[in-house]
Short mmCIF file of C-alpha atoms and ligand atoms in Angstrom, two decimals:
data_model
loop_
_atom_site.label_atom_id
_atom_site.label_comp_id
_atom_site.label_asym_id
_atom_site.label_seq_id
_atom_site.Cartn_x
_atom_site.Cartn_y
_atom_site.Cartn_z
CA MET A 1 -81.13 88.38 -3.76
CA SER A 2 -84.57 87.17 -2.68
CA ALA A 3 -85.31 86.45 0.92
CA VAL A 4 -85.50 82.72 0.13
CA MET A 5 -82.04 82.73 -1.46
CA THR A 6 -80.64 84.60 1.56
CA ASP A 7 -82.17 81.97 3.75
CA LEU A 8 -80.51 79.15 1.76
CA ALA A 9 -77.15 80.92 1.89
CA ALA A 10 -77.41 81.35 5.67
CA LEU A 11 -78.42 77.67 6.03
CA GLU A 12 -75.43 76.58 3.95
CA ALA A 13 -73.04 78.69 6.00
CA GLU A 14 -74.43 77.26 9.22
CA LEU A 15 -74.30 73.65 8.01
CA SER A 16 -70.72 74.07 6.65
CA ALA A 17 -69.62 75.46 10.02
CA ARG A 18 -71.25 72.54 11.88
CA VAL A 19 -69.73 69.97 9.49
CA ALA A 20 -66.30 71.49 10.00
CA ALA A 21 -66.77 71.54 13.78
CA ALA A 22 -67.90 67.89 14.05
CA ALA A 23 -65.08 66.16 15.93
CA ASP A 24 -66.22 62.58 15.59
CA ALA A 25 -68.53 60.28 13.62
CA ALA A 26 -71.41 60.69 16.14
CA SER A 27 -71.55 64.47 15.99
CA LEU A 28 -71.16 64.37 12.21
CA GLU A 29 -74.20 62.06 12.07
CA GLU A 30 -76.18 64.59 14.13
CA VAL A 31 -75.42 67.26 11.49
CA ARG A 32 -76.47 64.95 8.69
CA VAL A 33 -79.82 64.19 10.41
CA ALA A 34 -80.34 67.91 11.09
CA ALA A 35 -79.80 68.69 7.38
CA LEU A 36 -80.96 65.66 5.39
CA GLY A 37 -82.98 63.56 7.86
CA LYS A 38 -86.78 63.25 7.53
CA LYS A 39 -87.21 66.50 9.39
CA GLY A 40 -83.94 68.03 8.39
CA ALA A 41 -83.60 71.64 7.33
CA ILE A 42 -82.98 70.83 3.67
CA THR A 43 -85.72 68.13 3.55
CA GLU A 44 -88.21 70.62 5.06
CA ARG A 45 -87.35 73.16 2.37
CA LEU A 46 -87.73 70.58 -0.40
CA LYS A 47 -91.27 69.91 0.95
CA THR A 48 -92.24 73.55 0.32
CA LEU A 49 -91.62 73.19 -3.44
CA GLY A 50 -95.07 71.69 -4.10
CA ALA A 51 -96.83 74.96 -3.16
CA LEU A 52 -94.85 77.08 -5.62
CA SER A 53 -95.62 78.10 -9.15
CA PRO A 54 -93.96 75.97 -11.88
CA ASP A 55 -91.34 78.67 -12.58
CA GLU A 56 -90.53 79.27 -8.96
CA ARG A 57 -90.44 75.51 -8.32
CA LYS A 58 -87.90 75.10 -11.14
CA SER A 59 -85.46 77.71 -9.87
CA MET A 60 -85.97 76.97 -6.18
CA GLY A 61 -85.80 73.24 -6.82
CA ALA A 62 -82.48 73.62 -8.55
CA ALA A 63 -81.11 75.81 -5.80
CA ILE A 64 -82.18 73.50 -2.92
CA ASN A 65 -80.96 70.38 -4.72
CA ALA A 66 -77.62 71.99 -5.45
CA LEU A 67 -77.36 72.89 -1.77
CA LYS A 68 -78.28 69.31 -0.83
CA ASP A 69 -75.52 67.97 -3.13
CA ARG A 70 -72.91 70.33 -1.62
CA VAL A 71 -73.86 69.49 1.95
CA THR A 72 -73.84 65.72 1.14
CA GLU A 73 -70.40 66.13 -0.42
CA ALA A 74 -69.14 68.16 2.59
CA LEU A 75 -70.48 65.47 5.02
CA GLU A 76 -68.73 62.70 3.06
CA ALA A 77 -65.47 64.61 2.88
CA ARG A 78 -65.55 65.26 6.62
CA LYS A 79 -66.33 61.56 7.28
CA ARG A 80 -63.29 60.51 5.21
CA ALA A 81 -61.06 63.01 7.08
CA LEU A 82 -62.32 61.75 10.45
CA ASP A 83 -61.80 58.07 9.42
CA ASP A 84 -58.29 58.76 8.20
CA ALA A 85 -57.40 60.59 11.42
CA ALA A 86 -58.77 57.75 13.53
CA LEU A 87 -56.79 55.22 11.51
CA ASP A 88 -53.58 57.26 11.80
CA GLN A 89 -54.09 57.50 15.52
CA ARG A 90 -54.59 53.75 15.83
CA LEU A 91 -51.57 52.94 13.69
CA ALA A 92 -49.38 55.26 15.78
CA ALA A 93 -50.70 53.76 19.06
CA GLU A 94 -50.32 50.14 17.95
CA ARG A 95 -46.90 50.51 16.25
CA LEU A 96 -44.44 47.68 16.89
CA ASP A 97 -40.76 48.32 16.27
CA VAL A 98 -39.59 45.01 14.92
CA SER A 99 -35.98 46.18 14.81
CA LEU A 100 -35.79 46.53 18.60
CA PRO A 101 -33.21 44.15 20.15
CA VAL A 102 -34.56 41.23 22.19
CA ARG A 103 -34.90 42.25 25.86
CA PRO A 104 -32.08 44.80 25.76
CA GLU A 105 -32.00 44.95 29.56
CA ALA A 106 -30.90 41.32 29.88
CA LYS A 107 -27.11 40.91 29.74
CA GLY A 108 -26.56 37.30 30.74
CA ARG A 109 -23.61 35.29 29.39
CA ILE A 110 -23.16 31.55 29.13
CA HIS A 111 -20.34 30.35 31.44
CA PRO A 112 -17.42 28.69 29.64
CA ILE A 113 -18.09 25.45 31.52
CA SER A 114 -21.71 25.36 30.34
CA GLN A 115 -20.55 26.28 26.82
CA VAL A 116 -17.90 23.50 26.69
CA THR A 117 -20.35 20.97 28.17
CA GLU A 118 -22.85 21.88 25.39
CA GLU A 119 -20.14 21.58 22.78
CA VAL A 120 -19.04 18.12 23.99
CA VAL A 121 -22.69 16.99 24.15
CA ALA A 122 -23.27 18.28 20.58
CA ILE A 123 -20.29 16.38 19.24
CA PHE A 124 -21.10 13.04 20.92
CA SER A 125 -24.85 13.34 20.22
CA ALA A 126 -24.00 13.50 16.52
CA MET A 127 -22.13 10.19 17.02
CA GLY A 128 -25.16 8.57 18.61
CA PHE A 129 -24.36 8.98 22.36
CA ASP A 130 -27.03 9.71 25.00
CA VAL A 131 -26.43 11.89 28.04
CA ALA A 132 -26.59 10.13 31.44
CA GLU A 133 -26.34 11.63 34.91
CA GLY A 134 -25.79 10.46 38.47
CA PRO A 135 -25.68 11.87 42.03
CA ASP A 136 -22.89 14.10 43.32
CA ILE A 137 -23.03 12.26 46.69
CA GLU A 138 -21.94 8.67 46.20
CA ASP A 139 -21.11 5.59 48.19
CA ASP A 140 -17.83 3.72 48.21
CA PHE A 141 -19.22 0.91 46.08
CA HIS A 142 -20.10 3.01 43.02
CA ASN A 143 -17.18 5.46 43.30
CA PHE A 144 -14.42 2.86 44.04
CA THR A 145 -15.22 -0.81 44.69
CA ALA A 146 -17.28 -1.58 41.61
CA LEU A 147 -14.67 0.27 39.52
CA ASN A 148 -12.07 -2.27 40.61
CA PHE A 149 -10.13 -0.02 43.03
CA PRO A 150 -8.16 -2.26 45.45
CA LEU A 151 -9.15 -1.68 49.09
CA ASP A 152 -5.83 0.04 49.92
CA HIS A 153 -5.83 2.32 46.84
CA PRO A 154 -4.48 5.79 47.77
CA ALA A 155 -7.39 7.62 46.05
CA ARG A 156 -9.61 6.42 48.86
CA GLU A 157 -7.53 8.19 51.48
CA MET A 158 -8.81 11.30 53.27
CA HIS A 159 -6.42 13.68 51.52
CA ASP A 160 -8.08 13.14 48.08
CA THR A 161 -11.70 12.37 48.83
CA PHE A 162 -14.28 14.41 50.71
CA PHE A 163 -15.97 11.94 53.06
CA PHE A 164 -19.12 12.50 55.11
CA GLU A 165 -19.35 11.46 58.77
CA PRO A 166 -19.60 7.69 59.14
CA LYS A 167 -23.08 6.18 59.36
CA ALA A 168 -24.18 3.83 62.15
CA ASP A 169 -22.87 0.84 60.18
CA GLY A 170 -19.44 2.53 59.80
CA SER A 171 -19.82 3.22 56.03
CA ARG A 172 -19.18 6.73 54.77
CA MET A 173 -20.82 8.57 51.89
CA LEU A 174 -18.50 10.78 49.82
CA LEU A 175 -18.51 13.48 47.14
CA ARG A 176 -17.78 11.58 43.93
CA THR A 177 -14.17 12.04 42.89
CA HIS A 178 -14.91 11.35 39.20
CA THR A 179 -17.91 10.79 36.87
CA SER A 180 -16.98 7.08 36.50
CA PRO A 181 -19.53 5.87 39.14
CA VAL A 182 -22.25 6.70 36.59
CA GLN A 183 -20.73 4.02 34.32
CA ILE A 184 -21.60 1.55 37.08
CA ARG A 185 -25.08 2.93 37.63
CA THR A 186 -25.77 2.76 33.84
CA MET A 187 -24.42 -0.77 33.33
CA MET A 188 -26.46 -2.04 36.34
CA THR A 189 -29.75 -0.60 35.00
CA ARG A 190 -29.47 -0.69 31.20
CA LYS A 191 -28.94 -3.52 28.75
CA PRO A 192 -26.18 -3.12 26.14
CA PRO A 193 -25.63 -1.76 23.57
CA ILE A 194 -24.79 1.31 25.71
CA ARG A 195 -23.40 4.52 24.24
CA ILE A 196 -23.42 7.36 26.78
CA ILE A 197 -21.60 10.43 27.88
CA ILE A 198 -21.83 11.69 31.45
CA PRO A 199 -21.04 15.35 32.13
CA GLY A 200 -21.06 16.44 35.73
CA ARG A 201 -19.52 17.93 38.89
CA THR A 202 -16.68 16.12 40.66
CA PHE A 203 -14.82 16.82 43.87
CA ARG A 204 -11.32 16.40 45.24
CA CYS A 205 -9.52 18.03 48.13
CA ASP A 206 -7.07 20.14 46.16
CA SER A 207 -6.64 23.83 45.32
CA ASP A 208 -4.10 25.78 43.18
CA GLN A 209 -4.00 27.54 39.78
CA THR A 210 -5.10 24.38 37.92
CA HIS A 211 -7.04 22.57 40.68
CA THR A 212 -10.23 23.49 42.55
CA PRO A 213 -12.12 21.38 45.12
CA MET A 214 -15.00 21.20 42.74
CA PHE A 215 -14.42 20.71 39.03
CA HIS A 216 -16.17 19.11 36.03
CA GLN A 217 -15.64 15.96 34.05
CA VAL A 218 -17.23 14.27 31.12
CA GLU A 219 -17.18 10.49 31.02
CA GLY A 220 -17.87 8.27 28.06
CA LEU A 221 -18.92 4.62 27.95
CA VAL A 222 -19.55 2.27 25.03
CA ILE A 223 -20.58 -1.35 25.67
CA ASP A 224 -21.43 -3.77 22.88
CA ARG A 225 -20.49 -7.26 21.68
CA GLU A 226 -17.66 -6.33 19.34
CA THR A 227 -16.33 -2.99 20.52
CA HIS A 228 -12.53 -2.75 20.35
CA MET A 229 -9.59 -0.38 20.81
CA GLY A 230 -9.91 0.79 17.21
CA HIS A 231 -13.36 2.22 18.00
CA LEU A 232 -11.95 3.96 21.03
CA LYS A 233 -9.15 5.58 19.00
CA GLY A 234 -11.40 6.59 16.13
CA THR A 235 -14.05 8.07 18.42
CA LEU A 236 -11.60 10.13 20.43
CA GLU A 237 -9.66 11.37 17.42
CA ALA A 238 -12.89 12.50 15.80
CA PHE A 239 -13.85 14.19 19.07
CA ALA A 240 -10.49 16.08 19.24
CA LYS A 241 -10.89 17.40 15.67
CA ALA A 242 -14.48 18.50 16.19
CA PHE A 243 -13.83 20.05 19.65
CA PHE A 244 -10.75 22.08 18.81
CA GLU A 245 -12.26 22.91 15.39
CA VAL A 246 -8.92 22.15 13.78
CA ASP A 247 -8.74 19.33 11.16
CA ALA A 248 -5.02 18.92 11.56
CA VAL A 249 -5.14 17.96 15.25
CA LYS A 250 -2.49 15.34 16.03
CA THR A 251 -3.23 12.73 18.68
CA ARG A 252 -1.05 10.20 20.47
CA PHE A 253 -2.09 7.31 22.69
CA ARG A 254 0.27 6.45 25.57
CA PRO A 255 -0.10 3.34 27.81
CA HIS A 256 -1.26 4.21 31.28
CA PHE A 257 -2.92 2.60 34.29
CA PHE A 258 -6.46 2.96 35.59
CA PRO A 259 -8.01 0.28 37.88
CA PHE A 260 -11.21 0.19 35.76
CA THR A 261 -9.73 -0.28 32.32
CA GLU A 262 -7.35 -2.77 30.74
CA PRO A 263 -5.50 -1.86 28.59
CA SER A 264 -5.57 1.86 29.53
CA ALA A 265 -4.24 4.80 27.57
CA GLU A 266 -3.93 8.54 27.94
CA MET A 267 -4.55 10.59 24.81
CA ASP A 268 -2.22 13.52 24.08
CA ILE A 269 -2.72 16.26 21.51
CA GLY A 270 0.04 18.03 19.65
CA TYR A 271 0.51 21.77 20.27
CA GLU A 272 2.95 24.61 20.38
CA ARG A 273 3.20 27.73 22.47
CA VAL A 274 3.45 31.09 20.64
CA GLY A 275 3.97 33.81 23.17
CA ASN A 276 1.17 33.32 25.68
CA GLU A 277 -0.99 31.43 23.23
CA VAL A 278 -1.38 27.66 23.02
CA ARG A 279 -1.81 26.59 19.36
CA ILE A 280 -3.38 23.20 18.76
CA GLY A 281 -2.66 21.29 15.52
CA THR A 282 0.91 22.70 14.95
CA GLY A 283 4.16 22.28 16.83
CA SER A 284 5.94 19.29 18.33
CA LYS A 285 4.88 19.33 22.01
CA TRP A 286 2.31 16.92 23.50
CA MET A 287 -0.27 17.60 26.15
CA GLU A 288 -2.43 15.00 27.90
CA ILE A 289 -6.15 15.71 27.59
CA LEU A 290 -7.95 12.50 28.62
CA GLY A 291 -7.78 9.02 30.11
CA SER A 292 -9.31 6.01 28.39
CA GLY A 293 -9.20 2.27 28.02
CA MET A 294 -11.13 -0.98 27.46
CA VAL A 295 -13.53 -1.59 30.37
CA HIS A 296 -11.93 -4.07 32.81
CA PRO A 297 -13.63 -7.52 32.92
CA ASN A 298 -13.95 -7.13 36.69
CA VAL A 299 -15.99 -3.97 36.20
CA LEU A 300 -18.29 -5.70 33.75
CA ARG A 301 -18.70 -8.61 36.17
CA ASN A 302 -19.43 -6.22 39.08
CA CYS A 303 -22.32 -4.84 36.99
CA GLY A 304 -23.70 -8.28 36.08
CA LEU A 305 -22.37 -8.31 32.51
CA ASP A 306 -20.52 -11.33 31.12
CA PRO A 307 -17.11 -10.21 29.88
CA ASP A 308 -17.10 -13.13 27.35
CA GLU A 309 -20.22 -11.68 25.80
CA TYR A 310 -19.74 -7.91 26.19
CA GLN A 311 -16.86 -5.54 26.03
CA GLY A 312 -16.42 -1.83 25.52
CA PHE A 313 -14.35 1.27 26.10
CA ALA A 314 -14.53 4.23 28.44
CA PHE A 315 -12.92 7.61 28.67
CA GLY A 316 -12.89 10.60 31.00
CA MET A 317 -11.72 14.16 30.76
CA GLY A 318 -11.78 17.45 32.59
CA ILE A 319 -14.30 19.93 31.20
CA ASP A 320 -12.67 22.94 32.95
CA ARG A 321 -9.28 22.00 31.54
CA LEU A 322 -10.74 21.71 28.04
CA ALA A 323 -12.32 25.15 28.45
CA MET A 324 -9.01 26.67 29.64
CA LEU A 325 -7.19 25.21 26.69
CA LYS A 326 -9.68 26.04 23.97
CA TYR A 327 -10.47 29.53 25.15
CA GLY A 328 -7.11 30.59 26.58
CA ILE A 329 -8.31 31.03 30.19
CA PRO A 330 -5.27 31.18 32.47
CA ASP A 331 -6.58 30.49 36.00
CA LEU A 332 -9.09 27.76 36.91
CA ARG A 333 -10.10 29.49 40.16
CA ASP A 334 -11.69 32.38 38.21
CA PHE A 335 -14.30 29.95 36.88
CA PHE A 336 -15.84 29.90 40.36
CA ALA A 337 -15.23 33.48 41.48
CA ALA A 338 -18.67 34.73 40.26
CA ASP A 339 -17.06 37.88 38.83
CA ALA A 340 -19.51 39.51 36.37
CA ARG A 341 -16.72 41.30 34.49
CA TRP A 342 -14.85 38.01 33.95
CA LEU A 343 -18.03 36.39 32.65
CA GLU A 344 -18.70 39.34 30.37
CA HIS A 345 -15.24 38.75 28.85
CA TYR A 346 -15.04 34.93 28.77
CA GLY A 347 -18.75 34.13 28.49
CA PHE A 348 -20.76 33.22 25.43
CA ASP A 349 -23.88 34.60 23.73
CA PRO A 350 -26.96 32.84 25.19
CA LEU A 351 -28.68 32.80 21.78
CA ASP A 352 -25.80 30.89 20.10
CA GLN A 353 -26.41 27.24 20.91
CA PRO A 354 -23.35 25.12 19.99
CA ASN A 355 -24.09 22.74 17.13
CA LEU A 356 -22.02 21.04 14.44
CA ALA A 357 -23.95 22.59 11.53
CA THR A 358 -23.21 26.29 12.22
CA GLY A 359 -20.01 25.80 14.21
CA LEU A 360 -19.48 25.03 17.89
CA SER A 361 -18.15 28.39 19.04
CA ARG A 362 -18.50 31.83 17.49
N1 LIG B 1 -11.92 8.56 36.20
C1 LIG B 1 -10.67 9.04 35.71
C2 LIG B 1 -10.22 10.26 36.53
O1 LIG B 1 -11.00 10.80 37.25
C3 LIG B 1 -10.73 9.39 34.29
C4 LIG B 1 -10.94 8.27 33.39
C5 LIG B 1 -9.91 7.55 32.87
C6 LIG B 1 -12.20 7.84 33.11
C7 LIG B 1 -10.05 6.46 32.07
C8 LIG B 1 -12.40 6.73 32.31
C9 LIG B 1 -11.28 6.03 31.81
O2 LIG B 1 -13.61 6.26 32.00
O3 LIG B 1 -11.49 4.98 31.00
O4 LIG B 1 -9.12 10.66 36.42
#
């Protein structure tokens, strides 16, 4: 082999080694310039062709151009390999596992009281009720007087109601004993038609398996010009069916007494006990679940409404009791024990919001 050919072979070996060793785009570019740039090794050799005889030029030209093609091809192949490797690395680094559970470290559960409150709100919202709220600390007027409690009514006595120390004028604030004062607050500030439910905390001095000093109620109030007892019954029967998620729920209205309604009725639902379980919709026993009635004319008057123009109905029930019944929870005191294992067992999935379309509870 001629000296020139040996030189070309050595050059090719050197360039091939440098191409293979280039670890990134910048060093590969350096190799390309060193070989094919204006002053590159191959370019320099092409420039020598002009001084050769026609025969030599032909064979040398072919050899150098073939080398140039091979080196160009090697540079391109190496570039593709480096680009692929860079892309692989980026894909691996930026990978997102969309099948990972949402925040697996969070293990919160929705408390049954919150769950049942949401369920009741979902049912009555679908019937066109708004949610109203009022303060836990009330005065005698809103909690008793405006609701037509006679001055000597036993519910005002110390053993039922938590009173605060008397103020300078002798009046005492108290922890509301029911959600009914929010009826008064609403009627005094809003014009009928009124259609509200009022979930909230209530307080009475009492404690055993089914009573705690703090508990929860939801109140309902409808005031309009032609609201009657039929609306009350229809609304509460529809509620019972939706809440217990049993179409066959039987209801019964029994006459009762509340100072703020006339007539008043308690609603019972039919049930039976099978072993430890309470079944709603079958059986021949009755259980009281709420109080209700037509708003007393005195209450309307106390709120500045004319009973000859407006009338309506109201109802009230214990949220905790509803939760115990629906979800088979035996002791009310556990609701407030802040026991994480209890909540894990009786609590609800935070991502399942109760709604009528997909079912209240799952
Ligand atoms: N406030 C009553 C209670 O605490 C419950 C109740 C009964 C509320 C009848 C009402 C009603 O609005 O009409 O026991």
